[in-house]
Amino acid sequence: MSLSPATETPRLADTRVPIVDALARRWSPRSFDADAVITDAQLDALLEAARWAPSASNHQPRRFIVARRGTAAFSSIVSALVGFNAAWADRASALIVGVAETSTVDGDKRPYAEYDLGAAIAHLSVQAESEGLVTHQMAGVEWDRIIAAFELTENLKPLTVTAVGTLADAADLPAALAEREAAPRTRLPLEEIVLLRA
Ligand SMILES: Cc1cc2nc3c(=O)[nH]c(=O)nc-3n(C[C@H](O)[C@H](O)[C@H](O)COP(=O)(O)O)c2cc1C
């Protein structure tokens, strides 16, 4: 039996036992309010949350390119998104490119850089949920364009773009996308993802 009030909204995670509220509520919408502005304080909170994520040897090899809607940097990021993502992500209040620093300028390898970046974005997305914001991560990006636009050196590997903003009515989306907003949120059962539980 589900203990979470999943029937309250179909977007809420249907968890076997209760989990932290912001984790249960976080989801990845495509309906963003094209007029909503993210404040400096909100952006600061998101980036602080990312900064305080755990990190292998505490090397913290995660870097971020943060662009608000209306800036040249934002337009550059949108133009690098694949069509399916560009169709909705241009309404986000900000787009954040997550970059893994795979080695230092001195050539020291950072083999856990991608893992570190993922942990940081997870923190960021939960902080956003707590701030009343929504996030949607994307890998559907033409990375060569991002690398060129922001002159990223070889040791800086962009991996995701995260749209951040305010939830809008799904009815404003093209029909095919609006439909996906209401699709049930599913996960593999614990029995499948836990290989051993002793
Ligand atoms: C690394 C990564 C890449 C993703 N890429 C895309 C993408 O390019 N376009 C998209 O619409 N969603 C993308 N997503 C969102 C996932 O589809 C979404 O997280 C998943 O369906 C689970 O839904 P939920 O976040 O609402 O729980 C991506 C998510 C992650 C973590």
PDB file of C-alpha atoms and ligand atoms in Angstrom:
ATOM      1  CA  MET A   1       0.000   0.000   0.000  1.00  0.00           C
ATOM      2  CA  SER A   2       1.252   3.470  -0.837  1.00  0.00           C
ATOM      3  CA  LEU A   3       1.673   5.667   2.220  1.00  0.00           C
ATOM      4  CA  SER A   4       2.155   8.879   0.266  1.00  0.00           C
ATOM      5  CA  PRO A   5      -0.898  10.896  -0.804  1.00  0.00           C
ATOM      6  CA  ALA A   6      -0.215  10.061  -4.449  1.00  0.00           C
ATOM      7  CA  THR A   7      -3.843  10.538  -5.336  1.00  0.00           C
ATOM      8  CA  GLU A   8      -3.573  14.206  -4.329  1.00  0.00           C
ATOM      9  CA  THR A   9      -1.779  14.914  -7.597  1.00  0.00           C
ATOM     10  CA  PRO A  10      -0.675  12.426 -10.228  1.00  0.00           C
ATOM     11  CA  ARG A  11       2.735  14.175 -10.307  1.00  0.00           C
ATOM     12  CA  LEU A  12       3.585  13.240  -6.715  1.00  0.00           C
ATOM     13  CA  ALA A  13       5.868  10.205  -6.480  1.00  0.00           C
ATOM     14  CA  ASP A  14       3.949   7.098  -5.451  1.00  0.00           C
ATOM     15  CA  THR A  15       6.346   5.903  -2.795  1.00  0.00           C
ATOM     16  CA  ARG A  16       6.226   2.673  -0.797  1.00  0.00           C
ATOM     17  CA  VAL A  17       7.079   4.558   2.385  1.00  0.00           C
ATOM     18  CA  PRO A  18       7.060   8.320   2.970  1.00  0.00           C
ATOM     19  CA  ILE A  19      10.135  10.189   1.736  1.00  0.00           C
ATOM     20  CA  VAL A  20      11.289  13.784   2.191  1.00  0.00           C
ATOM     21  CA  ASP A  21       8.546  16.035   0.843  1.00  0.00           C
ATOM     22  CA  ALA A  22      10.676  17.908  -1.702  1.00  0.00           C
ATOM     23  CA  LEU A  23      11.920  14.605  -3.139  1.00  0.00           C
ATOM     24  CA  ALA A  24       8.408  13.264  -3.531  1.00  0.00           C
ATOM     25  CA  ARG A  25       7.159  16.456  -5.125  1.00  0.00           C
ATOM     26  CA  ARG A  26      10.023  17.079  -7.569  1.00  0.00           C
ATOM     27  CA  TRP A  27       9.193  16.217 -11.150  1.00  0.00           C
ATOM     28  CA  SER A  28      10.280  17.317 -14.600  1.00  0.00           C
ATOM     29  CA  PRO A  29       7.609  19.436 -16.285  1.00  0.00           C
ATOM     30  CA  ARG A  30       7.854  21.028 -19.710  1.00  0.00           C
ATOM     31  CA  SER A  31       5.271  23.712 -18.995  1.00  0.00           C
ATOM     32  CA  PHE A  32       7.227  26.764 -17.833  1.00  0.00           C
ATOM     33  CA  ASP A  33       5.830  30.258 -17.259  1.00  0.00           C
ATOM     34  CA  ALA A  34       7.463  32.384 -19.980  1.00  0.00           C
ATOM     35  CA  ASP A  35       7.002  35.555 -17.882  1.00  0.00           C
ATOM     36  CA  ALA A  36       8.398  34.282 -14.584  1.00  0.00           C
ATOM     37  CA  VAL A  37      11.670  35.766 -13.411  1.00  0.00           C
ATOM     38  CA  ILE A  38      14.052  33.920 -11.097  1.00  0.00           C
ATOM     39  CA  THR A  39      15.483  36.158  -8.386  1.00  0.00           C
ATOM     40  CA  ASP A  40      19.146  36.443  -7.477  1.00  0.00           C
ATOM     41  CA  ALA A  41      18.330  34.997  -4.060  1.00  0.00           C
ATOM     42  CA  GLN A  42      16.677  31.956  -5.642  1.00  0.00           C
ATOM     43  CA  LEU A  43      19.589  31.383  -8.010  1.00  0.00           C
ATOM     44  CA  ASP A  44      22.014  31.788  -5.104  1.00  0.00           C
ATOM     45  CA  ALA A  45      20.096  29.143  -3.138  1.00  0.00           C
ATOM     46  CA  LEU A  46      20.147  26.682  -6.043  1.00  0.00           C
ATOM     47  CA  LEU A  47      23.860  27.108  -6.630  1.00  0.00           C
ATOM     48  CA  GLU A  48      24.657  26.943  -2.897  1.00  0.00           C
ATOM     49  CA  ALA A  49      22.752  23.645  -2.715  1.00  0.00           C
ATOM     50  CA  ALA A  50      24.806  22.342  -5.641  1.00  0.00           C
ATOM     51  CA  ARG A  51      28.011  23.583  -4.037  1.00  0.00           C
ATOM     52  CA  TRP A  52      27.322  21.616  -0.858  1.00  0.00           C
ATOM     53  CA  ALA A  53      26.753  18.278  -2.562  1.00  0.00           C
ATOM     54  CA  PRO A  54      29.207  15.532  -1.573  1.00  0.00           C
ATOM     55  CA  SER A  55      32.282  15.150  -3.739  1.00  0.00           C
ATOM     56  CA  ALA A  56      34.977  12.512  -4.269  1.00  0.00           C
ATOM     57  CA  SER A  57      38.088  13.626  -2.324  1.00  0.00           C
ATOM     58  CA  ASN A  58      36.185  16.914  -2.071  1.00  0.00           C
ATOM     59  CA  HIS A  59      37.726  17.980  -5.395  1.00  0.00           C
ATOM     60  CA  GLN A  60      34.352  19.455  -6.477  1.00  0.00           C
ATOM     61  CA  PRO A  61      34.989  19.188 -10.233  1.00  0.00           C
ATOM     62  CA  ARG A  62      31.545  20.526 -11.193  1.00  0.00           C
ATOM     63  CA  ARG A  63      31.112  23.791 -13.003  1.00  0.00           C
ATOM     64  CA  PHE A  64      28.008  25.695 -14.066  1.00  0.00           C
ATOM     65  CA  ILE A  65      27.072  28.126 -16.801  1.00  0.00           C
ATOM     66  CA  VAL A  66      24.018  30.012 -15.596  1.00  0.00           C
ATOM     67  CA  ALA A  67      21.942  32.037 -18.050  1.00  0.00           C
ATOM     68  CA  ARG A  68      18.683  33.849 -17.438  1.00  0.00           C
ATOM     69  CA  ARG A  69      16.029  34.176 -20.128  1.00  0.00           C
ATOM     70  CA  GLY A  70      16.611  37.316 -22.167  1.00  0.00           C
ATOM     71  CA  THR A  71      20.405  37.127 -22.131  1.00  0.00           C
ATOM     72  CA  ALA A  72      22.658  36.282 -25.068  1.00  0.00           C
ATOM     73  CA  ALA A  73      23.976  33.271 -23.156  1.00  0.00           C
ATOM     74  CA  PHE A  74      20.418  31.942 -22.752  1.00  0.00           C
ATOM     75  CA  SER A  75      19.824  32.239 -26.504  1.00  0.00           C
ATOM     76  CA  SER A  76      23.086  30.406 -27.200  1.00  0.00           C
ATOM     77  CA  ILE A  77      21.999  27.517 -24.984  1.00  0.00           C
ATOM     78  CA  VAL A  78      18.513  27.357 -26.535  1.00  0.00           C
ATOM     79  CA  SER A  79      20.025  27.225 -30.008  1.00  0.00           C
ATOM     80  CA  ALA A  80      22.061  24.189 -28.945  1.00  0.00           C
ATOM     81  CA  LEU A  81      19.013  22.225 -27.707  1.00  0.00           C
ATOM     82  CA  VAL A  82      17.593  19.533 -29.954  1.00  0.00           C
ATOM     83  CA  GLY A  83      14.216  20.505 -31.431  1.00  0.00           C
ATOM     84  CA  PHE A  84      12.190  18.456 -28.962  1.00  0.00           C
ATOM     85  CA  ASN A  85      13.728  20.361 -26.062  1.00  0.00           C
ATOM     86  CA  ALA A  86      13.917  23.783 -27.716  1.00  0.00           C
ATOM     87  CA  ALA A  87      10.126  23.571 -28.191  1.00  0.00           C
ATOM     88  CA  TRP A  88       9.509  24.146 -24.491  1.00  0.00           C
ATOM     89  CA  ALA A  89      12.759  25.010 -22.670  1.00  0.00           C
ATOM     90  CA  ASP A  90      12.958  28.537 -24.073  1.00  0.00           C
ATOM     91  CA  ARG A  91      10.242  29.470 -21.554  1.00  0.00           C
ATOM     92  CA  ALA A  92      12.374  28.606 -18.556  1.00  0.00           C
ATOM     93  CA  SER A  93      13.501  31.448 -16.300  1.00  0.00           C
ATOM     94  CA  ALA A  94      17.085  30.189 -16.487  1.00  0.00           C
ATOM     95  CA  LEU A  95      19.089  27.458 -18.160  1.00  0.00           C
ATOM     96  CA  ILE A  96      22.040  25.946 -16.340  1.00  0.00           C
ATOM     97  CA  VAL A  97      24.704  23.993 -18.194  1.00  0.00           C
ATOM     98  CA  GLY A  98      26.274  21.372 -15.943  1.00  0.00           C
ATOM     99  CA  VAL A  99      29.942  20.847 -16.741  1.00  0.00           C
ATOM    100  CA  ALA A 100      32.261  18.112 -15.435  1.00  0.00           C
ATOM    101  CA  GLU A 101      35.901  19.139 -15.040  1.00  0.00           C
ATOM    102  CA  THR A 102      37.411  15.808 -16.062  1.00  0.00           C
ATOM    103  CA  SER A 103      40.976  16.907 -15.298  1.00  0.00           C
ATOM    104  CA  THR A 104      42.665  19.965 -13.849  1.00  0.00           C
ATOM    105  CA  VAL A 105      44.714  22.358 -15.961  1.00  0.00           C
ATOM    106  CA  ASP A 106      47.782  20.536 -14.585  1.00  0.00           C
ATOM    107  CA  GLY A 107      46.479  17.235 -15.968  1.00  0.00           C
ATOM    108  CA  ASP A 108      45.319  15.658 -12.692  1.00  0.00           C
ATOM    109  CA  LYS A 109      42.459  13.325 -13.590  1.00  0.00           C
ATOM    110  CA  ARG A 110      39.077  13.728 -11.940  1.00  0.00           C
ATOM    111  CA  PRO A 111      37.525  10.304 -12.661  1.00  0.00           C
ATOM    112  CA  TYR A 112      34.411  10.996 -10.586  1.00  0.00           C
ATOM    113  CA  ALA A 113      33.668  14.370 -12.149  1.00  0.00           C
ATOM    114  CA  GLU A 114      30.489  13.208 -13.874  1.00  0.00           C
ATOM    115  CA  TYR A 115      29.226  11.497 -10.724  1.00  0.00           C
ATOM    116  CA  ASP A 116      30.002  14.655  -8.743  1.00  0.00           C
ATOM    117  CA  LEU A 117      28.117  16.802 -11.228  1.00  0.00           C
ATOM    118  CA  GLY A 118      25.076  14.535 -11.019  1.00  0.00           C
ATOM    119  CA  ALA A 119      25.077  14.740  -7.222  1.00  0.00           C
ATOM    120  CA  ALA A 120      25.275  18.535  -7.429  1.00  0.00           C
ATOM    121  CA  ILE A 121      22.382  18.776  -9.883  1.00  0.00           C
ATOM    122  CA  ALA A 122      20.326  16.466  -7.676  1.00  0.00           C
ATOM    123  CA  HIS A 123      20.884  18.878  -4.777  1.00  0.00           C
ATOM    124  CA  LEU A 124      20.024  21.820  -7.013  1.00  0.00           C
ATOM    125  CA  SER A 125      16.771  20.249  -8.185  1.00  0.00           C
ATOM    126  CA  VAL A 126      15.606  19.458  -4.665  1.00  0.00           C
ATOM    127  CA  GLN A 127      16.488  22.981  -3.496  1.00  0.00           C
ATOM    128  CA  ALA A 128      14.497  24.350  -6.451  1.00  0.00           C
ATOM    129  CA  GLU A 129      11.481  22.276  -5.439  1.00  0.00           C
ATOM    130  CA  SER A 130      11.780  23.690  -1.917  1.00  0.00           C
ATOM    131  CA  GLU A 131      11.895  27.221  -3.367  1.00  0.00           C
ATOM    132  CA  GLY A 132       8.629  26.601  -5.229  1.00  0.00           C
ATOM    133  CA  LEU A 133      10.460  26.286  -8.547  1.00  0.00           C
ATOM    134  CA  VAL A 134      10.553  23.422 -11.033  1.00  0.00           C
ATOM    135  CA  THR A 135      13.500  21.940 -12.928  1.00  0.00           C
ATOM    136  CA  HIS A 136      13.927  19.766 -15.989  1.00  0.00           C
ATOM    137  CA  GLN A 137      17.292  18.273 -16.924  1.00  0.00           C
ATOM    138  CA  MET A 138      18.170  17.668 -20.561  1.00  0.00           C
ATOM    139  CA  ALA A 139      20.816  15.661 -22.360  1.00  0.00           C
ATOM    140  CA  GLY A 140      19.241  16.298 -25.748  1.00  0.00           C
ATOM    141  CA  VAL A 141      21.743  18.991 -26.610  1.00  0.00           C
ATOM    142  CA  GLU A 142      24.230  19.531 -29.420  1.00  0.00           C
ATOM    143  CA  TRP A 143      27.258  19.718 -27.186  1.00  0.00           C
ATOM    144  CA  ASP A 144      29.623  20.965 -29.886  1.00  0.00           C
ATOM    145  CA  ARG A 145      27.575  24.143 -30.006  1.00  0.00           C
ATOM    146  CA  ILE A 146      27.806  24.617 -26.233  1.00  0.00           C
ATOM    147  CA  ILE A 147      31.554  23.975 -26.307  1.00  0.00           C
ATOM    148  CA  ALA A 148      31.997  26.531 -29.085  1.00  0.00           C
ATOM    149  CA  ALA A 149      29.664  29.168 -27.623  1.00  0.00           C
ATOM    150  CA  PHE A 150      31.320  29.114 -24.197  1.00  0.00           C
ATOM    151  CA  GLU A 151      34.839  28.271 -25.394  1.00  0.00           C
ATOM    152  CA  LEU A 152      35.075  25.221 -23.140  1.00  0.00           C
ATOM    153  CA  THR A 153      38.503  23.649 -23.009  1.00  0.00           C
ATOM    154  CA  GLU A 154      38.953  19.893 -23.496  1.00  0.00           C
ATOM    155  CA  ASN A 155      38.899  19.175 -19.756  1.00  0.00           C
ATOM    156  CA  LEU A 156      35.463  20.798 -19.373  1.00  0.00           C
ATOM    157  CA  LYS A 157      32.775  18.341 -20.472  1.00  0.00           C
ATOM    158  CA  PRO A 158      29.218  19.706 -20.611  1.00  0.00           C
ATOM    159  CA  LEU A 159      26.727  16.975 -19.743  1.00  0.00           C
ATOM    160  CA  THR A 160      23.312  18.441 -19.043  1.00  0.00           C
ATOM    161  CA  VAL A 161      21.269  21.582 -19.370  1.00  0.00           C
ATOM    162  CA  THR A 162      18.800  22.128 -16.532  1.00  0.00           C
ATOM    163  CA  ALA A 163      15.782  24.326 -17.147  1.00  0.00           C
ATOM    164  CA  VAL A 164      14.656  26.168 -13.996  1.00  0.00           C
ATOM    165  CA  GLY A 165      11.510  28.193 -13.600  1.00  0.00           C
ATOM    166  CA  THR A 166       7.905  28.436 -12.527  1.00  0.00           C
ATOM    167  CA  LEU A 167       5.277  25.861 -13.436  1.00  0.00           C
ATOM    168  CA  ALA A 168       2.651  27.011 -15.935  1.00  0.00           C
ATOM    169  CA  ASP A 169      -0.576  25.505 -17.197  1.00  0.00           C
ATOM    170  CA  ALA A 170       0.132  22.472 -19.399  1.00  0.00           C
ATOM    171  CA  ALA A 171      -2.660  23.622 -21.723  1.00  0.00           C
ATOM    172  CA  ASP A 172      -0.260  26.299 -23.046  1.00  0.00           C
ATOM    173  CA  LEU A 173       1.971  23.566 -24.517  1.00  0.00           C
ATOM    174  CA  PRO A 174       1.577  21.973 -27.952  1.00  0.00           C
ATOM    175  CA  ALA A 175      -0.917  19.067 -27.629  1.00  0.00           C
ATOM    176  CA  ALA A 176       1.669  16.272 -27.819  1.00  0.00           C
ATOM    177  CA  LEU A 177       3.746  17.806 -25.032  1.00  0.00           C
ATOM    178  CA  ALA A 178       0.699  18.691 -22.911  1.00  0.00           C
ATOM    179  CA  GLU A 179      -0.302  15.035 -22.996  1.00  0.00           C
ATOM    180  CA  ARG A 180       3.092  13.986 -21.636  1.00  0.00           C
ATOM    181  CA  GLU A 181       2.685  16.357 -18.688  1.00  0.00           C
ATOM    182  CA  ALA A 182      -0.214  14.241 -17.461  1.00  0.00           C
ATOM    183  CA  ALA A 183       1.338  10.827 -18.130  1.00  0.00           C
ATOM    184  CA  PRO A 184       1.801   8.692 -15.009  1.00  0.00           C
ATOM    185  CA  ARG A 185       5.229   8.994 -13.375  1.00  0.00           C
ATOM    186  CA  THR A 186       6.727   5.543 -12.971  1.00  0.00           C
ATOM    187  CA  ARG A 187       9.855   3.923 -11.574  1.00  0.00           C
ATOM    188  CA  LEU A 188      11.380   0.477 -11.605  1.00  0.00           C
ATOM    189  CA  PRO A 189      10.439  -1.476  -8.477  1.00  0.00           C
ATOM    190  CA  LEU A 190      12.948  -1.579  -5.634  1.00  0.00           C
ATOM    191  CA  GLU A 191      13.292  -5.331  -6.203  1.00  0.00           C
ATOM    192  CA  GLU A 192      14.812  -4.585  -9.608  1.00  0.00           C
ATOM    193  CA  ILE A 193      17.234  -1.834  -8.611  1.00  0.00           C
ATOM    194  CA  VAL A 194      18.484  -3.325  -5.337  1.00  0.00           C
ATOM    195  CA  LEU A 195      20.845  -6.129  -6.339  1.00  0.00           C
ATOM    196  CA  LEU A 196      21.400  -7.272  -2.773  1.00  0.00           C
ATOM    197  CA  ARG A 197      19.851  -6.273   0.515  1.00  0.00           C
ATOM    198  CA  ALA A 198      21.432  -8.285   3.305  1.00  0.00           C
TER     199      ALA A 198
HETATM  200  C1  LIG B   1      20.650  13.010 -17.495  1.00  0.00           C
HETATM  201  C2  LIG B   1      19.222  13.321 -17.870  1.00  0.00           C
HETATM  202  C3  LIG B   1      18.923  13.670 -19.183  1.00  0.00           C
HETATM  203  C4  LIG B   1      17.605  13.990 -19.552  1.00  0.00           C
HETATM  204  N1  LIG B   1      17.359  14.435 -20.832  1.00  0.00           N
HETATM  205  C5  LIG B   1      16.120  14.877 -21.149  1.00  0.00           C
HETATM  206  C6  LIG B   1      15.881  15.506 -22.406  1.00  0.00           C
HETATM  207  O1  LIG B   1      16.782  15.698 -23.230  1.00  0.00           O
HETATM  208  N2  LIG B   1      14.616  15.924 -22.671  1.00  0.00           N
HETATM  209  C7  LIG B   1      13.585  15.752 -21.795  1.00  0.00           C
HETATM  210  O2  LIG B   1      12.469  16.173 -22.099  1.00  0.00           O
HETATM  211  N3  LIG B   1      13.793  15.190 -20.569  1.00  0.00           N
HETATM  212  C8  LIG B   1      15.017  14.753 -20.221  1.00  0.00           C
HETATM  213  N4  LIG B   1      15.261  14.239 -18.965  1.00  0.00           N
HETATM  214  C9  LIG B   1      14.160  14.125 -17.991  1.00  0.00           C
HETATM  215  C10 LIG B   1      13.735  12.677 -17.789  1.00  0.00           C
HETATM  216  O3  LIG B   1      13.020  12.246 -18.912  1.00  0.00           O
HETATM  217  C11 LIG B   1      12.903  12.589 -16.494  1.00  0.00           C
HETATM  218  O4  LIG B   1      13.696  12.928 -15.389  1.00  0.00           O
HETATM  219  C12 LIG B   1      12.342  11.178 -16.320  1.00  0.00           C
HETATM  220  O5  LIG B   1      11.399  10.902 -17.316  1.00  0.00           O
HETATM  221  C13 LIG B   1      11.682  10.994 -14.965  1.00  0.00           C
HETATM  222  O6  LIG B   1      10.676  11.959 -14.780  1.00  0.00           O
HETATM  223  P1  LIG B   1      10.622  12.873 -13.470  1.00  0.00           P
HETATM  224  O7  LIG B   1      11.902  13.686 -13.445  1.00  0.00           O
HETATM  225  O8  LIG B   1       9.393  13.739 -13.657  1.00  0.00           O
HETATM  226  O9  LIG B   1      10.542  11.993 -12.289  1.00  0.00           O
HETATM  227  C14 LIG B   1      16.553  13.909 -18.590  1.00  0.00           C
HETATM  228  C15 LIG B   1      16.876  13.550 -17.270  1.00  0.00           C
HETATM  229  C16 LIG B   1      18.183  13.265 -16.904  1.00  0.00           C
HETATM  230  C17 LIG B   1      18.500  12.908 -15.459  1.00  0.00           C
END
